Short mmCIF file of C-alpha atoms in Angstrom, two decimals:
data_model
loop_
_atom_site.label_atom_id
_atom_site.label_comp_id
_atom_site.label_asym_id
_atom_site.label_seq_id
_atom_site.Cartn_x
_atom_site.Cartn_y
_atom_site.Cartn_z
CA MET K 1 -8.86 69.13 -44.48
CA GLY K 2 -8.03 68.66 -40.90
CA CYS K 3 -5.00 66.52 -40.09
CA LEU K 4 -6.98 63.38 -39.41
CA GLY K 5 -9.18 63.96 -42.42
CA PHE K 6 -5.41 64.04 -44.14
CA CYS K 7 -4.43 61.05 -42.53
CA PHE K 8 -7.31 59.01 -43.71
CA PHE K 9 -7.10 60.55 -47.02
CA LEU K 10 -3.29 59.16 -47.45
CA PHE K 11 -4.19 55.76 -46.23
CA SER K 12 -7.48 55.60 -48.12
CA VAL K 13 -5.91 56.53 -51.32
CA PRO K 14 -2.35 55.65 -51.41
CA HIS K 15 -1.41 56.04 -55.01
CA LEU K 16 -2.54 59.92 -54.78
CA ILE K 17 0.14 60.34 -51.95
CA LEU K 18 1.95 63.56 -52.46
CA ALA K 19 5.57 63.60 -52.64
CA ALA K 20 7.85 66.49 -51.48
CA GLY K 21 6.97 69.57 -53.39
CA GLY K 22 3.17 68.68 -53.77
CA GLN K 23 3.79 66.32 -56.75
CA ALA K 24 1.58 62.94 -56.83
CA LEU K 25 3.43 60.25 -56.61
CA PRO K 26 3.18 58.03 -60.08
CA GLY K 27 -0.21 55.95 -60.24
CA ASN K 28 1.78 52.70 -60.99
CA TRP K 29 3.05 52.39 -57.56
CA LYS K 30 0.62 49.99 -56.34
CA LYS K 31 1.57 49.55 -52.53
CA ILE K 32 3.41 51.99 -50.51
CA SER K 33 4.33 51.66 -47.01
CA VAL K 34 4.67 54.18 -44.70
CA SER K 35 5.84 53.84 -41.24
CA LYS K 36 7.18 57.22 -40.40
CA MET K 37 5.91 60.74 -41.33
CA LYS K 38 5.79 64.38 -40.22
CA VAL K 39 2.47 65.88 -39.70
CA LYS K 40 1.66 69.91 -40.17
CA VAL K 41 -1.03 70.88 -37.80
CA ILE K 42 -3.08 74.01 -39.07
CA ASP K 43 -1.52 76.08 -36.35
CA GLY K 44 1.81 75.47 -38.08
CA ASP K 45 3.78 73.19 -35.46
CA THR K 46 4.86 69.77 -36.75
CA PHE K 47 5.83 66.70 -35.00
CA ASP K 48 6.98 63.11 -36.17
CA VAL K 49 4.62 60.17 -35.66
CA ASP K 50 5.27 56.56 -36.07
CA ILE K 51 2.58 54.61 -38.28
CA ASP K 52 1.54 51.26 -37.09
CA LEU K 53 0.52 48.54 -39.72
CA ASN K 54 -3.17 49.32 -39.16
CA GLY K 55 -2.51 53.01 -40.17
CA LEU K 56 -2.82 54.45 -36.65
CA PHE K 57 -0.28 56.76 -34.77
CA SER K 58 1.92 54.24 -32.61
CA ASN K 59 3.60 56.77 -30.31
CA PRO K 60 0.70 57.77 -27.92
CA GLU K 61 2.55 60.82 -26.59
CA GLU K 62 1.97 62.38 -30.12
CA GLN K 63 -1.94 62.08 -29.87
CA ILE K 64 -3.55 64.88 -31.79
CA SER K 65 -5.70 66.90 -29.37
CA LEU K 66 -9.37 66.90 -30.39
CA LEU K 67 -10.42 69.25 -28.02
CA THR K 68 -9.89 73.15 -28.47
CA PRO K 69 -6.64 74.33 -26.91
CA CYS K 70 -6.67 76.40 -23.86
CA PRO K 71 -5.86 80.06 -24.10
CA VAL K 72 -2.93 81.50 -22.21
CA THR K 73 -5.47 83.06 -19.69
CA PRO K 74 -5.82 81.05 -16.72
CA ASN K 75 -9.63 80.39 -17.20
CA CYS K 76 -9.37 77.07 -19.01
CA VAL K 77 -8.32 73.38 -17.79
CA SER K 78 -8.01 70.35 -20.23
CA SER K 79 -6.66 66.83 -19.81
CA GLN K 80 -5.00 67.40 -23.48
CA GLU K 81 -2.83 70.55 -22.39
CA LYS K 82 0.63 69.91 -21.42
CA ASN K 83 1.20 73.35 -19.52
CA LEU K 84 0.64 72.32 -15.86
CA GLN K 85 -1.50 75.66 -15.32
CA HIS K 86 -4.17 74.27 -17.32
CA ARG K 87 -3.52 70.62 -16.88
CA ILE K 88 -6.34 68.23 -15.45
CA GLN K 89 -6.55 64.17 -15.58
CA PRO K 90 -9.12 62.61 -17.81
CA ILE K 91 -11.71 60.80 -16.29
CA THR K 92 -10.99 57.03 -16.61
CA PHE K 93 -13.74 54.29 -16.69
CA LYS K 94 -13.70 50.61 -16.33
CA ASP K 95 -16.94 49.07 -17.98
CA SER K 96 -18.13 49.67 -21.52
CA LEU K 97 -17.96 53.12 -23.37
CA GLU K 98 -21.54 53.24 -23.47
CA LEU K 99 -22.51 52.84 -19.91
CA ALA K 100 -19.78 55.52 -19.41
CA LYS K 101 -21.53 57.65 -21.79
CA GLU K 102 -24.99 57.05 -19.88
CA ARG K 103 -23.20 57.68 -16.72
CA LEU K 104 -21.83 61.16 -17.69
CA HIS K 105 -24.99 62.08 -19.39
CA ARG K 106 -26.80 61.47 -15.70
CA VAL K 107 -24.18 63.86 -14.11
CA LEU K 108 -24.35 66.66 -16.74
CA ASN K 109 -28.51 66.28 -16.27
CA SER K 110 -27.93 66.69 -12.47
CA MET K 111 -25.90 69.71 -12.60
CA ARG K 112 -27.70 73.10 -12.84
CA GLY K 113 -27.35 75.39 -15.92
CA THR K 114 -26.32 72.61 -18.30
CA ARG K 115 -27.43 72.61 -21.86
CA ILE K 116 -25.79 69.87 -24.20
CA ILE K 117 -25.12 71.55 -27.77
CA THR K 118 -23.44 68.73 -29.31
CA GLN K 119 -23.76 64.86 -28.68
CA GLU K 120 -21.76 62.91 -31.31
CA ASP K 121 -20.23 59.34 -30.85
CA GLU K 122 -16.87 60.93 -29.70
CA TYR K 123 -17.41 64.18 -28.78
CA TRP K 124 -19.66 66.42 -26.70
CA HIS K 125 -19.92 70.04 -26.33
CA VAL K 126 -21.83 71.34 -23.23
CA GLU K 127 -22.70 74.92 -22.18
CA PHE K 128 -22.81 75.71 -18.25
CA THR K 129 -24.43 78.98 -17.45
CA THR K 130 -23.32 80.55 -14.05
CA GLN K 131 -26.35 81.26 -11.79
CA LEU K 132 -25.43 84.70 -10.43
CA LEU K 133 -23.97 86.29 -13.54
CA ARG K 134 -25.16 84.36 -16.38
CA PHE K 135 -21.72 83.56 -17.77
CA ILE K 136 -21.52 80.80 -20.37
CA ASP K 137 -18.73 78.23 -19.91
CA ASP K 138 -18.03 75.64 -22.54
CA VAL K 139 -17.17 72.10 -21.77
CA GLU K 140 -15.89 69.54 -24.16
CA PHE K 141 -15.60 65.89 -23.97
CA TYR K 142 -13.61 63.49 -25.97
CA PHE K 143 -14.53 59.79 -25.68
CA ASP K 144 -11.40 57.63 -26.28
CA GLY K 145 -12.98 54.15 -25.85
CA SER K 146 -9.80 52.19 -26.61
CA GLN K 147 -8.13 54.11 -23.35
CA SER K 148 -10.92 53.77 -21.69
CA LEU K 149 -10.88 57.72 -21.11
CA ILE K 150 -12.79 60.66 -21.15
CA HIS K 151 -11.00 63.76 -21.97
CA LEU K 152 -12.61 67.06 -21.14
CA ARG K 153 -11.98 70.73 -21.32
CA SER K 154 -13.77 73.41 -19.65
CA ALA K 155 -13.48 76.98 -20.38
CA SER K 156 -14.91 80.65 -19.67
CA ARG K 157 -15.93 82.24 -22.77
CA GLN K 158 -15.22 85.82 -21.35
CA GLY K 159 -12.75 87.19 -18.85
CA TYR K 160 -9.23 86.68 -17.56
CA TRP K 161 -9.44 84.63 -14.36
CA ASP K 162 -12.09 82.24 -13.30
CA LEU K 163 -11.37 81.96 -9.60
CA GLY K 164 -10.88 78.31 -10.21
CA VAL K 165 -14.35 77.70 -11.30
CA ASN K 166 -13.44 75.42 -14.32
CA ARG K 167 -11.20 73.21 -12.32
CA ARG K 168 -13.81 72.59 -9.54
CA ARG K 169 -16.49 71.96 -12.37
CA VAL K 170 -14.17 69.25 -13.92
CA GLU K 171 -13.49 67.69 -10.20
CA THR K 172 -17.32 67.94 -9.66
CA ILE K 173 -17.81 65.83 -12.78
CA ARG K 174 -15.27 63.41 -11.83
CA SER K 175 -16.73 62.70 -8.30
CA ARG K 176 -20.14 62.38 -9.40
CA PHE K 177 -19.11 60.40 -12.30
CA GLU K 178 -16.98 57.82 -9.97
CA GLU K 179 -19.99 58.00 -7.45
CA LEU K 180 -22.31 56.62 -10.02
CA THR K 181 -19.62 53.74 -10.43
CA LYS K 182 -19.99 52.41 -7.19
#
C-alpha cells in the first residue's frame, strides 16, 4: 500500500491505527485525534508531517511527490525535484482545471512524436519519440487543482546526457500553454 493509500486508510479506519511495534490500538477507542505523524516513504526516507482538521498535510513543503523521481543522470527535469540540476517550475493556470487540461491536451497534440499513454483525472503520462534517432522520452503531468499548478517531469529513457532536450521540451510546452491562455 502506497503512502497516500496508507494515509487514507489511517483516516478512514481510525480504530485500526497501528501503534508502535505494529500493534493495533484497542477497538474501544472511538476517536483518535492525529495532528502530527511521521511518514515512512517506500524508499526508506521518513519525514514529519502536520495533519489539518480535514486529514490533509498542512505543511506544503512536505508534499509527497507524485511524479517519478529523477535519476542522478542529467537527462531529467521535474517540478517536484529539490536538486537544482533537475528542478523546473510547474505550469500555473488561472482558470478552471478542466480548461487547463483542455489547453494542455491541445498543446500535446500539436507537438510531433507525441503519444498519450495514461490520461487519468490527476495524472497523465505521455511518450515523446525523437525524430532522428527514435529515442523515447517520458513526460508526466500531475494536476494540482487546489494550487492551480500542473507539475511535470520529462526524462530520457536511455543515455546519460540529453543535451538539454527535456528542459527545452518542458519550456516549449509551457510557452505554448501560455500562448493559448492569451
